Amino acid sequence: MTDPLPQGAVIGILGGGQLGRMLSVAASRLGLRSHIFEPGANPPAGHVADRVTTASYEDETALRAFAASVDVITYEFENIPTSALDLLQDLRPIRPGREALRTSQDRLTEKTFLTDLGLSTAPFADITDAESLTRALKIIGAPAILKTRRFGYDGKGQARIMTPEDAPAALADMQGAPAILEGFVDFTHEISVIAARGTNGEVSCYDPGENVHREGILRTTTVPANLGPKQRQDAVLLAGRILNALDYIGVMGVELFCTPDGLLVNEIAPRVHNSGHWTQNGCTIDQFEQHIRAVAGWPLGDGSRHADVQMENLIGDDLSRLPDLLTEPDTALHLYGKAEVKAGRKMGHVNRVVRG
Amino acid sequence: MTDPLPQGAVIGILGGGQLGRMLSVAASRLGLRSHIFEPGANPPAGHVADRVTTASYEDETALRAFAASVDVITYEFENIPTSALDLLQDLRPIRPGREALRTSQDRLTEKTFLTDLGLSTAPFADITDAESLTRALKIIGAPAILKTRRFGYDGKGQARIMTPEDAPAALADMQGAPAILEGFVDFTHEISVIAARGTNGEVSCYDPGENVHREGILRTTTVPANLGPKQRQDAVLLAGRILNALDYIGVMGVELFCTPDGLLVNEIAPRVHNSGHWTQNGCTIDQFEQHIRAVAGWPLGDGSRHADVQMENLIGDDLSRLPDLLTEPDTALHLYGKAEVKAGRKMGHVNRVVRG
């Protein structure tokens, strides 16, 4: 256990999107300040952060100045260039640590880590060329899905292979990037465990939420998830194993498939997670505060759930429903202050609270 | 009803203390930005606001630039210099309006307004000199309390008169400022109604909270307050009358004394109020968001209470209890990021949630 950061300390956050924005607000609630590092202009987190650096991840001078101004470094996305991390890690603690980033930045490394830990995943194979794809399809079978090993999110960098004839086109979609073939999983539904681990090794998990996606983008998360008591406990224990194995500090999103044969790990994200936004209105301490507590070396808070919640993402034109959403009873709005509405862009979310 | 402000609009906030800080955060949650105007350096709200102007209320150039950069102006305290308001009101809407400020800036004007409205207050008299004080003490009797008409808060600018012999010293304490003598009220407890009114005239009140002060400073607010159903309804109706009479827009704190003869109005504050901080963890929409919704011309939100809460202010050295407070179950911390701990200074608060 390291010393907890004092009042007024500065949390450095790599990335200035909505997750960085909500992390900034949580830090302020704890009397801590935030400094955002973000290459893009006018980032959503910039409206609420104490300080913003607009610079590229290749700008070593900016990275050094950023590190010098903060007490600890965390991030809102996992695809941070390795060179930037190499520079920063010598200057300030990075939490969650490099091992978690290395593992989750690459689908092949991640799946190998999970199976080495004795956890179940979809069947997978390393794809380097047409030949390895043909071989993998023979073992895994079609339908299957080809994904780039790195830099995929919200369904990007993925191609479905419904029959072996789709293989060449799918491979071409990867544009030469290293890829992984994943077998389709016969799952009934997807759930997430939002898990936190402190610098002292304590682990705290939120009640699992059930996710519904559309066009590769999360639409809703509902708590409680449709799970039996045994599955619920399995989900939480499994998440705890992952965090402990990585000596993890902070909040992690663990996506699981529920299948007739048990739980499979779909993917892990070493950060606060869209499927944990319900905690803002279903718990006294939400995932953003829990993450800040962890990376600041503070004790984790009470993450017990006190209400049923449905979180709905507001995507693109969904924002035009604002007048109606504002008058719904027991509905909390969380808008990201993004200047421009674009199709598929996450503009905000609502949490609908149902009390027993 | 005026047009609601669009996403990305800017709320100008006069005052950069903890109330301005929590208003800024609420604005961000609704996709709005905030611009703080504050004479003091390094204000708590500055860590979370999109923009801060550090300038005096006499700086006309700064006031004009501030107004030009915002869409509506609100404030976190009522003692804003009149000259600044005169300048600003021609440039942007000020919400709550001038009438509410004029009324609440002066204890004599406020009490006269309330009694004209048919509401009960402590007995009071205008004090201009020793002679008027002697005369008033004969009618009101001792013990009584002498208060400056303007610029009092947290027990400052007040002197108790236990017997008529205390009168000269109490008057000297006023340092020549216009004053008001208030009779002591035989009350059992003090409650607050946090009431909101929108641009369309709709009114929404939070459940009354019960306040405990120590040394003139609020220590705790507890909901539900100890009130019968009739008193609870009276309190809410009475608050509604005040807001309607002032054509009020925004949140107001209404402090009431519970006496054997009914409710007396102690004072009104035309802003979010310390005794409404419990709403952050007891309601889906808290007082800060309700205020921003109102001044932005948006519909008011659902302010129904879903839990029992005790709010405790953290004052001065209370902050040393932080390690214990962080591990209390179902307890939410709200810290203000103030650089320096001082005796009597509000450093933060906790909301302890008790669920049924």
XYZ file of C-alpha atoms in Angstrom:
712
model
C 0.000 0.000 0.000
C 1.361 3.378 -1.035
C 0.615 6.652 0.741
C -2.768 8.066 -0.226
C -2.615 11.281 -2.265
C -3.416 14.396 -0.211
C -6.196 16.942 -0.853
C -5.370 19.095 -3.869
C -3.209 16.414 -5.523
C -3.471 16.154 -9.309
C -4.701 13.118 -11.244
C -3.235 13.054 -14.739
C -5.658 11.521 -17.245
C -4.626 10.392 -20.726
C -7.616 10.995 -23.009
C -10.249 13.723 -22.874
C -13.462 11.997 -23.948
C -16.554 11.370 -21.850
C -14.809 8.850 -19.621
C -12.064 11.364 -18.828
C -14.783 13.946 -18.232
C -16.602 11.825 -15.682
C -13.312 10.815 -14.041
C -12.446 14.520 -13.691
C -15.749 15.259 -11.986
C -15.268 12.325 -9.609
C -11.773 13.558 -8.729
C -13.156 17.012 -7.935
C -15.739 15.487 -5.601
C -12.848 14.041 -3.606
C -10.977 17.362 -3.436
C -8.483 16.263 -6.105
C -7.663 18.098 -9.318
C -7.316 16.694 -12.815
C -5.051 17.378 -15.747
C -6.147 16.007 -19.113
C -3.682 15.068 -21.883
C -5.479 14.890 -25.218
C -4.336 15.385 -28.818
C -7.767 16.495 -30.073
C -9.006 20.071 -29.721
C -11.889 21.004 -27.414
C -12.202 17.629 -25.650
C -15.340 16.938 -23.568
C -13.213 16.533 -20.432
C -11.707 19.971 -20.982
C -14.891 21.686 -19.773
C -14.556 20.194 -16.291
C -10.835 19.531 -15.803
C -8.574 21.835 -13.841
C -6.073 21.801 -16.679
C -5.795 20.507 -20.252
C -2.731 19.832 -22.375
C -3.449 19.648 -26.096
C -0.547 17.741 -27.623
C 0.282 14.600 -29.531
C 1.472 11.404 -27.844
C 4.684 11.859 -29.822
C 5.411 15.235 -28.180
C 8.008 14.302 -25.572
C 8.296 17.818 -24.166
C 4.551 17.990 -23.586
C 4.514 14.513 -22.041
C 7.334 15.459 -19.641
C 5.627 18.706 -18.614
C 2.365 16.819 -18.101
C 4.041 14.211 -15.891
C 5.806 16.900 -13.865
C 2.469 18.576 -13.098
C 0.618 15.477 -11.845
C 0.928 13.041 -8.951
C -0.310 9.901 -10.680
C -1.240 9.023 -14.260
C -4.325 7.105 -15.350
C -6.181 6.851 -18.673
C -9.590 6.558 -20.232
C -8.633 4.265 -23.127
C -6.224 1.406 -23.583
C -4.704 2.191 -26.974
C -2.084 4.624 -25.754
C 1.098 4.542 -27.868
C 3.771 2.436 -26.197
C 6.461 5.094 -26.670
C 4.433 7.576 -24.582
C 3.975 5.014 -21.814
C 7.695 4.165 -21.856
C 8.507 7.828 -21.282
C 5.818 8.465 -18.653
C 6.397 5.381 -16.517
C 9.821 6.614 -15.411
C 8.347 9.901 -14.221
C 5.124 9.042 -12.387
C 3.180 5.921 -11.369
C 0.844 4.730 -14.128
C -2.309 3.098 -12.740
C -3.619 0.657 -13.864
C -0.096 -0.590 -14.635
C 1.705 -1.500 -17.856
C 0.953 -5.221 -17.552
C -2.798 -4.576 -17.730
C -2.310 -2.312 -20.745
C -0.012 -4.739 -22.536
C -2.496 -7.541 -21.960
C -5.614 -5.707 -23.061
C -4.130 -3.794 -26.009
C -3.825 -7.008 -27.986
C -6.693 -9.466 -28.378
C -4.357 -12.409 -28.803
C -2.302 -11.586 -25.693
C -5.521 -10.988 -23.755
C -7.161 -14.280 -24.727
C -3.933 -16.171 -24.048
C -3.678 -14.531 -20.610
C -7.278 -15.459 -19.810
C -6.995 -19.084 -20.890
C -3.639 -19.422 -19.063
C -5.554 -18.269 -15.974
C -7.945 -21.188 -16.496
C -10.823 -19.023 -17.686
C -12.975 -19.803 -20.705
C -13.082 -17.659 -23.831
C -14.418 -18.088 -27.337
C -12.184 -20.400 -29.385
C -9.477 -18.286 -31.026
C -6.458 -18.507 -33.310
C -3.609 -16.241 -34.349
C -4.027 -15.170 -37.995
C -1.017 -13.946 -39.914
C -1.976 -14.801 -43.490
C -4.464 -16.581 -45.739
C -2.984 -19.936 -44.923
C -3.293 -19.575 -41.143
C -6.853 -18.319 -41.650
C -7.799 -21.361 -43.725
C -6.261 -23.640 -41.111
C -8.003 -21.863 -38.235
C -11.377 -21.952 -39.983
C -11.068 -25.715 -40.271
C -10.636 -26.026 -36.506
C -12.925 -23.244 -35.257
C -15.460 -23.488 -38.053
C -17.729 -20.843 -39.580
C -19.465 -18.637 -38.733
C -16.551 -16.898 -37.044
C -15.265 -13.376 -36.720
C -11.935 -11.965 -37.798
C -10.659 -9.050 -35.685
C -7.533 -6.924 -35.724
C -5.398 -7.764 -32.706
C -5.101 -4.079 -31.766
C -7.016 -0.776 -31.894
C -10.544 -2.118 -32.258
C -13.524 -0.576 -30.500
C -17.291 -0.271 -31.009
C -17.238 -2.979 -33.676
C -14.484 -1.354 -35.768
C -11.736 -3.552 -37.238
C -13.972 -6.614 -37.386
C -15.254 -8.775 -40.252
C -17.704 -11.652 -40.090
C -16.989 -14.900 -41.856
C -20.299 -16.681 -42.389
C -18.867 -19.307 -44.755
C -15.267 -20.117 -45.709
C -15.837 -18.211 -48.982
C -15.961 -14.954 -46.960
C -12.385 -15.478 -45.736
C -10.439 -13.560 -48.405
C -12.637 -10.452 -48.142
C -12.470 -10.532 -44.346
C -8.699 -10.817 -44.449
C -8.519 -7.898 -46.885
C -10.602 -5.844 -44.398
C -7.780 -6.220 -41.871
C -5.549 -4.189 -44.231
C -2.524 -6.291 -43.337
C -2.866 -5.789 -39.579
C -2.187 -8.801 -37.312
C -5.509 -10.485 -36.622
C -7.242 -13.073 -34.520
C -10.043 -15.428 -35.538
C -12.708 -15.948 -32.920
C -15.357 -18.630 -33.066
C -18.985 -17.650 -32.610
C -20.243 -18.336 -29.128
C -23.751 -19.610 -28.536
C -24.514 -17.228 -25.687
C -27.883 -16.270 -24.266
C -26.821 -12.818 -23.131
C -23.815 -10.636 -22.318
C -23.051 -9.229 -18.898
C -20.361 -6.958 -17.453
C -18.665 -6.991 -14.117
C -17.209 -3.615 -13.168
C -14.460 -4.531 -10.739
C -12.086 -2.362 -8.719
C -8.850 -3.118 -6.919
C -7.007 -0.792 -4.545
C -3.289 -0.304 -3.902
C -3.674 -2.500 -0.817
C -5.038 -5.375 -2.913
C -8.644 -5.122 -1.768
C -11.153 -5.959 -4.520
C -14.703 -4.645 -4.843
C -17.099 -5.574 -7.659
C -20.347 -3.930 -8.668
C -23.369 -6.103 -9.241
C -23.170 -7.460 -12.833
C -25.157 -5.589 -15.500
C -26.713 -7.044 -18.634
C -25.701 -5.475 -21.945
C -27.577 -5.075 -25.211
C -25.629 -3.976 -28.293
C -26.850 -2.732 -31.643
C -24.544 -2.418 -34.654
C -21.569 -3.170 -32.427
C -22.317 -0.315 -30.025
C -23.612 -0.731 -26.483
C -27.223 0.477 -26.287
C -28.360 -0.463 -22.787
C -27.058 -1.963 -19.582
C -29.613 -3.210 -17.072
C -29.091 -4.141 -13.423
C -29.758 -6.607 -12.025
C -28.646 -8.881 -14.867
C -30.586 -12.044 -15.581
C -28.362 -14.395 -13.538
C -28.788 -17.088 -10.933
C -27.034 -16.643 -7.569
C -24.306 -19.115 -8.538
C -23.590 -17.397 -11.873
C -23.576 -14.004 -10.167
C -20.990 -15.215 -7.686
C -18.939 -16.929 -10.404
C -18.863 -13.698 -12.402
C -17.549 -11.727 -9.452
C -14.941 -14.335 -8.441
C -13.706 -14.613 -12.005
C -13.276 -10.822 -12.236
C -11.376 -10.856 -8.947
C -8.980 -13.477 -10.311
C -8.231 -11.336 -13.364
C -7.499 -8.226 -11.272
C -5.317 -10.113 -8.814
C -3.366 -11.842 -11.585
C -2.514 -8.442 -13.092
C -1.765 -6.827 -9.698
C -4.312 -4.345 -10.978
C -5.004 -0.875 -9.531
C -8.216 0.878 -10.605
C -11.510 -0.086 -12.236
C -11.754 -2.711 -14.970
C -14.680 -3.644 -17.190
C -14.998 -7.424 -17.673
C -17.443 -8.480 -20.395
C -18.791 -12.007 -20.072
C -20.956 -14.216 -22.245
C -23.551 -16.341 -20.459
C -23.769 -19.736 -22.136
C -25.465 -23.006 -21.234
C -21.963 -24.253 -20.283
C -21.140 -21.318 -18.025
C -19.458 -17.945 -18.323
C -16.986 -17.062 -21.067
C -14.836 -13.952 -20.930
C -15.482 -11.803 -24.005
C -13.026 -9.009 -23.278
C -11.504 -6.915 -20.545
C -11.012 -3.141 -20.565
C -8.462 -1.671 -18.131
C -10.538 1.430 -17.370
C -13.952 2.663 -16.387
C -16.485 1.199 -18.767
C -19.647 2.282 -20.548
C -21.482 -0.675 -19.027
C -20.695 0.757 -15.553
C -22.392 4.128 -16.065
C -25.479 2.846 -14.218
C -23.458 3.047 -10.985
C -23.805 6.859 -11.074
C -27.424 6.499 -10.009
C -27.565 3.008 -8.557
C -24.759 3.221 -5.992
C -23.513 5.717 -3.439
C -19.968 5.436 -4.855
C -19.902 5.186 -8.656
C -17.273 3.550 -10.899
C -15.582 6.888 -11.609
C -15.052 7.700 -7.946
C -14.009 4.099 -7.276
C -11.344 4.384 -9.984
C -10.059 7.699 -8.649
C -9.968 6.314 -5.094
C -7.937 3.337 -6.299
C -5.389 5.255 -8.380
C -5.041 7.861 -5.592
C -4.152 5.088 -3.138
C -7.340 5.714 -1.123
C -9.549 2.949 0.272
C -12.244 1.732 -2.098
C -15.774 2.943 -1.347
C -19.053 1.174 -0.752
C -20.190 0.013 -4.188
C -23.344 -1.764 -3.121
C -26.332 -1.326 -5.405
C -29.420 0.400 -3.958
C -31.753 0.443 -6.951
C -32.534 -1.257 -10.229
C -31.247 0.816 -13.134
C -31.437 0.797 -16.900
C -28.672 2.783 -18.571
C -29.388 3.815 -22.159
C -26.733 5.369 -24.360
C -27.773 8.444 -26.324
C -26.168 8.005 -29.716
C -26.168 10.578 -32.520
C -29.676 11.871 -33.115
C -30.954 10.358 -29.867
C -30.172 13.797 -28.489
C -33.282 15.122 -30.224
C -35.287 13.171 -27.620
C -33.908 15.491 -24.933
C -37.185 17.369 -24.272
C -38.946 14.086 -23.458
C -36.041 12.643 -21.477
C -35.909 15.752 -19.292
C -39.398 15.160 -17.996
C -39.247 11.392 -17.408
C -39.648 10.567 -13.717
C -36.632 9.171 -11.853
C -34.393 9.534 -14.878
C -30.939 11.077 -14.648
C -29.284 12.648 -17.674
C -25.551 12.627 -18.269
C -24.559 14.639 -21.335
C -21.023 14.910 -22.636
C -21.018 18.464 -24.002
C -19.859 17.340 -27.455
C -20.071 20.183 -29.932
C -21.145 18.144 -32.939
C -23.745 15.395 -33.308
C -22.504 12.560 -35.560
C -24.099 9.236 -36.459
C -22.822 6.571 -34.070
C -21.277 9.145 -31.710
C -21.981 8.719 -28.014
C -23.517 12.052 -26.949
C -24.634 11.118 -23.449
C -26.604 8.539 -21.519
C -29.600 8.312 -19.234
C -29.998 6.220 -16.121
C -33.571 5.169 -15.430
C -33.926 4.246 -11.791
C -36.514 1.751 -10.569
C -36.895 1.534 -6.814
C -38.246 -1.469 -5.011
C -41.518 30.477 -20.849
C -38.319 31.405 -22.633
C -36.480 29.146 -25.070
C -34.405 26.510 -23.308
C -30.646 26.983 -23.694
C -29.091 24.573 -26.212
C -26.314 22.040 -25.576
C -22.980 23.799 -25.129
C -24.539 27.031 -23.845
C -22.658 28.810 -21.069
C -23.961 29.457 -17.562
C -22.274 32.496 -15.996
C -21.892 32.084 -12.244
C -21.037 34.986 -9.928
C -18.962 33.559 -7.096
C -16.459 30.701 -7.146
C -16.934 28.962 -3.777
C -18.221 25.457 -3.165
C -21.739 26.305 -4.299
C -20.413 27.648 -7.607
C -18.274 24.510 -7.850
C -21.212 22.153 -7.440
C -23.341 24.262 -9.811
C -20.560 23.982 -12.425
C -20.496 20.210 -12.123
C -24.289 20.040 -12.455
C -24.150 22.212 -15.576
C -21.562 19.890 -17.114
C -23.795 16.883 -16.475
C -26.422 18.578 -18.631
C -23.976 19.308 -21.467
C -23.731 22.994 -20.511
C -20.548 24.898 -19.776
C -19.847 27.303 -16.935
C -17.924 30.533 -16.592
C -17.096 31.655 -13.044
C -16.649 35.326 -12.085
C -14.771 35.590 -8.809
C -12.514 38.280 -7.306
C -10.500 35.849 -5.166
C -7.577 33.836 -6.559
C -7.733 30.049 -6.990
C -11.462 29.636 -6.256
C -12.803 26.119 -5.556
C -15.118 26.370 -8.583
C -12.141 27.137 -10.807
C -11.006 23.501 -10.750
C -14.183 22.323 -12.462
C -15.439 25.296 -14.480
C -14.878 25.645 -18.205
C -13.631 29.191 -17.675
C -12.797 31.548 -14.790
C -12.554 35.323 -14.719
C -10.573 36.675 -11.771
C -11.661 40.290 -11.376
C -13.320 42.653 -8.945
C -17.032 43.462 -9.076
C -15.966 47.063 -9.767
C -14.128 46.059 -12.969
C -16.642 47.087 -15.635
C -14.527 45.827 -18.520
C -14.257 42.393 -16.954
C -17.984 42.325 -16.172
C -18.844 43.226 -19.780
C -16.519 40.567 -21.191
C -17.979 38.017 -18.779
C -21.545 38.855 -19.823
C -20.630 38.685 -23.510
C -19.269 35.149 -23.046
C -22.301 33.658 -21.276
C -25.945 32.955 -22.106
C -27.471 33.517 -18.667
C -26.118 34.776 -15.345
C -26.741 33.207 -11.954
C -24.922 33.431 -8.630
C -23.914 31.450 -5.576
C -24.347 34.248 -2.997
C -26.756 37.125 -2.536
C -24.410 39.943 -1.538
C -23.372 40.938 -5.032
C -22.661 44.675 -5.327
C -25.640 46.523 -6.820
C -23.489 48.398 -9.336
C -22.337 45.107 -10.877
C -25.926 43.860 -11.144
C -27.033 47.159 -12.721
C -24.417 46.739 -15.420
C -25.011 43.006 -16.013
C -28.790 43.073 -16.159
C -28.793 45.079 -19.390
C -26.541 42.522 -21.058
C -27.884 39.092 -20.078
C -30.792 37.647 -18.087
C -29.989 37.373 -14.363
C -31.737 34.410 -12.729
C -32.994 34.460 -10.008
C -34.012 38.045 -10.771
C -33.231 41.391 -9.171
C -36.376 41.437 -7.048
C -35.310 38.280 -5.213
C -31.846 39.728 -4.644
C -33.135 43.102 -3.479
C -35.481 41.357 -1.052
C -32.997 38.931 0.432
C -29.985 41.258 0.586
C -31.588 43.248 3.380
C -33.064 41.598 6.475
C -35.559 44.429 6.982
C -36.805 44.340 3.381
C -36.998 40.543 3.561
C -39.008 40.408 6.786
C -41.325 43.158 5.542
C -41.876 41.241 2.294
C -42.668 38.047 4.197
C -45.116 39.639 6.626
C -46.770 41.554 3.748
C -47.289 38.128 2.162
C -49.151 37.069 5.314
C -46.352 34.805 6.558
C -45.106 34.754 10.144
C -41.608 35.781 11.144
C -39.869 36.580 14.425
C -40.943 40.010 15.757
C -38.597 42.619 14.280
C -37.882 46.345 14.262
C -35.769 48.738 12.225
C -32.833 50.018 14.301
C -31.119 53.230 13.272
C -29.724 54.463 16.582
C -29.673 53.947 20.361
C -33.074 55.526 20.742
C -34.811 53.217 18.236
C -33.093 50.249 19.866
C -34.367 51.209 23.328
C -37.877 51.660 21.925
C -37.780 48.333 20.074
C -36.489 46.447 23.106
C -39.500 47.702 25.076
C -41.867 46.195 22.526
C -39.982 43.038 21.506
C -38.361 42.423 24.881
C -35.073 40.721 25.765
C -33.499 38.352 25.007
C -33.324 39.518 21.417
C -30.732 39.637 18.692
C -29.368 42.633 16.846
C -28.259 41.968 13.261
C -26.848 44.118 10.484
C -29.447 44.516 7.750
C -26.947 43.472 5.074
C -23.907 41.219 4.494
C -24.431 38.793 7.378
C -23.783 35.056 7.065
C -22.808 32.130 9.292
C -23.581 34.151 12.438
C -21.407 37.124 11.468
C -22.734 40.677 12.071
C -24.931 39.547 14.958
C -24.986 40.436 18.665
C -27.179 38.938 21.362
C -28.975 41.178 23.808
C -29.773 39.085 26.864
C -30.808 42.063 29.020
C -31.361 45.750 28.106
C -27.929 46.514 29.589
C -26.315 44.646 26.645
C -27.851 47.105 24.157
C -25.020 49.670 23.863
C -22.329 47.019 23.296
C -24.510 45.230 20.738
C -25.135 48.480 18.887
C -21.394 49.229 18.901
C -20.827 45.775 17.329
C -22.866 46.907 14.318
C -20.151 49.531 13.630
C -22.732 52.045 12.462
C -24.333 49.721 9.913
C -28.145 49.786 9.586
C -29.546 47.053 11.794
C -32.635 45.096 12.693
C -33.684 43.825 16.111
C -35.253 40.381 16.099
C -37.094 38.869 19.030
C -36.096 35.388 20.185
C -38.429 32.711 18.930
C -39.394 29.786 21.108
C -38.869 27.151 18.415
C -38.477 23.425 18.817
C -36.351 22.950 15.704
C -35.343 24.542 12.420
C -36.146 23.103 9.016
C -35.369 24.101 5.435
C -37.419 23.805 2.309
C -35.318 23.772 -0.850
C -37.720 25.012 -3.491
C -37.312 25.458 -7.240
C -39.314 27.383 -9.808
C -38.889 27.181 -13.576
C -39.274 29.830 -16.269
C -42.738 28.414 -16.998
C -43.824 28.995 -13.394
C -43.817 25.364 -12.292
C -42.708 24.877 -8.679
C -41.033 21.800 -7.189
C -39.978 21.467 -3.553
C -37.679 18.926 -1.952
C -38.805 17.201 1.200
C -37.988 19.510 4.171
C -34.746 18.819 6.058
C -34.045 19.444 9.713
C -31.047 21.636 10.542
C -28.714 21.668 13.519
C -26.350 24.622 13.935
C -23.354 25.067 16.177
C -21.721 28.444 16.760
C -23.901 29.941 14.064
C -22.768 27.451 11.398
C -24.884 24.644 9.971
C -23.569 21.290 11.206
C -26.124 18.756 9.986
C -29.277 18.517 7.916
C -31.378 15.383 8.295
C -34.213 14.147 6.083
C -36.940 13.440 6.780
C -37.403 16.315 9.237
C -39.410 15.765 12.372
C -42.735 17.107 11.035
C -46.341 16.014 10.937
C -48.040 15.641 7.533
C -49.896 18.966 7.960
C -46.693 20.881 8.869
C -44.824 19.258 5.988
C -47.495 20.403 3.563
C -47.662 23.872 5.121
C -43.904 24.256 4.721
C -44.041 23.382 1.040
C -47.057 25.596 0.297
C -45.488 28.519 2.105
C -42.270 28.143 0.086
C -44.321 28.041 -3.101
C -46.025 31.323 -2.169
C -42.660 33.028 -1.671
C -41.317 31.878 -5.037
C -44.476 32.826 -6.890
C -44.626 36.270 -5.245
C -41.090 36.991 -6.452
C -41.693 35.511 -9.932
C -38.641 33.505 -8.966
C -36.463 31.418 -11.319
C -34.063 28.927 -9.761
C -33.577 27.256 -6.396
C -34.223 29.024 -3.092
C -33.447 27.944 0.454
C -36.270 28.765 2.876
C -35.364 28.362 6.558
C -38.298 27.869 8.883
C -38.693 27.671 12.656
C -41.125 25.069 13.971
C -42.989 26.507 16.946
C -45.991 25.361 18.954
C -47.957 28.056 17.063
C -46.877 26.926 13.608
C -44.103 27.725 11.146
C -42.162 31.006 11.165
C -39.913 32.017 8.286
C -36.372 32.574 9.559
C -34.758 33.639 6.319
C -34.675 33.038 2.602
C -31.609 32.624 0.411
C -32.006 33.143 -3.364
C -29.615 30.361 -4.299
C -28.732 26.742 -3.722
C -28.352 26.188 -0.007
C -26.093 24.229 2.341
C -29.173 22.578 3.848
C -29.982 21.155 0.389
C -26.708 19.251 -0.086
C -28.414 16.027 1.049
C -30.266 15.990 -2.301
C -27.004 14.898 -4.009
C -27.466 11.431 -2.558
C -31.146 11.356 -1.637
C -32.694 12.317 -4.976
C -32.156 11.480 -8.635
C -32.034 15.211 -9.496
C -30.175 17.278 -6.884
C -30.611 20.969 -5.995
C -27.654 21.998 -8.159
C -29.048 20.381 -11.295
C -32.521 21.691 -10.467
C -31.116 25.234 -10.262
C -29.254 24.880 -13.567
C -32.350 23.429 -15.248
C -34.406 26.399 -14.029
C -31.974 29.155 -15.028
C -31.372 27.428 -18.399
C -35.112 27.515 -19.091
C -35.328 23.712 -19.008
C -38.127 21.766 -17.307
C -37.526 21.019 -13.632
C -36.525 17.440 -12.824
C -37.926 14.805 -10.519
C -36.870 15.889 -7.017
C -38.563 13.115 -5.083
C -36.599 11.719 -2.181
C -35.615 8.035 -2.331
C -33.653 7.615 0.916
C -33.168 9.026 4.371
C -30.012 11.124 4.521
C -27.940 12.898 7.125
C -25.704 15.616 5.693
C -22.813 16.634 7.925
C -20.629 19.639 7.141
C -16.888 19.099 7.426
C -15.575 22.263 9.016
C -11.913 23.150 9.555
C -10.102 20.254 11.202
C -12.982 17.860 10.529
C -10.975 17.039 7.427
C -8.557 15.065 9.602
C -11.367 12.503 9.962
C -11.082 11.746 6.245
C -9.495 8.271 6.632
C -12.463 7.124 8.736
C -15.075 8.838 6.585
C -13.711 7.138 3.466
C -14.502 3.699 4.821
C -17.956 4.357 6.287
C -20.622 2.300 4.497
C -23.153 4.148 2.322
C -21.455 7.491 2.911
C -20.719 9.914 0.083
C -17.945 12.477 0.363
C -18.088 15.879 -1.271
C -14.862 17.834 -0.825
C -14.335 21.381 -2.033
C -10.633 21.300 -2.935
C -9.820 24.283 -0.716
C -6.083 24.723 -0.420
C -5.999 25.869 3.198
C -7.769 24.492 6.272
C -9.039 27.306 8.549
C -11.107 27.167 11.718
C -14.783 27.596 10.815
C -14.114 27.086 7.095
C -16.412 24.714 5.230
C -14.049 22.160 3.673
C -16.609 19.639 2.450
C -19.574 17.581 3.555
C -20.655 13.968 3.795
C -24.047 12.500 3.034
C -24.877 9.406 5.067
C -27.587 7.463 3.333
C -30.007 5.238 5.230
C -32.215 3.033 3.087
C -35.537 1.647 4.180
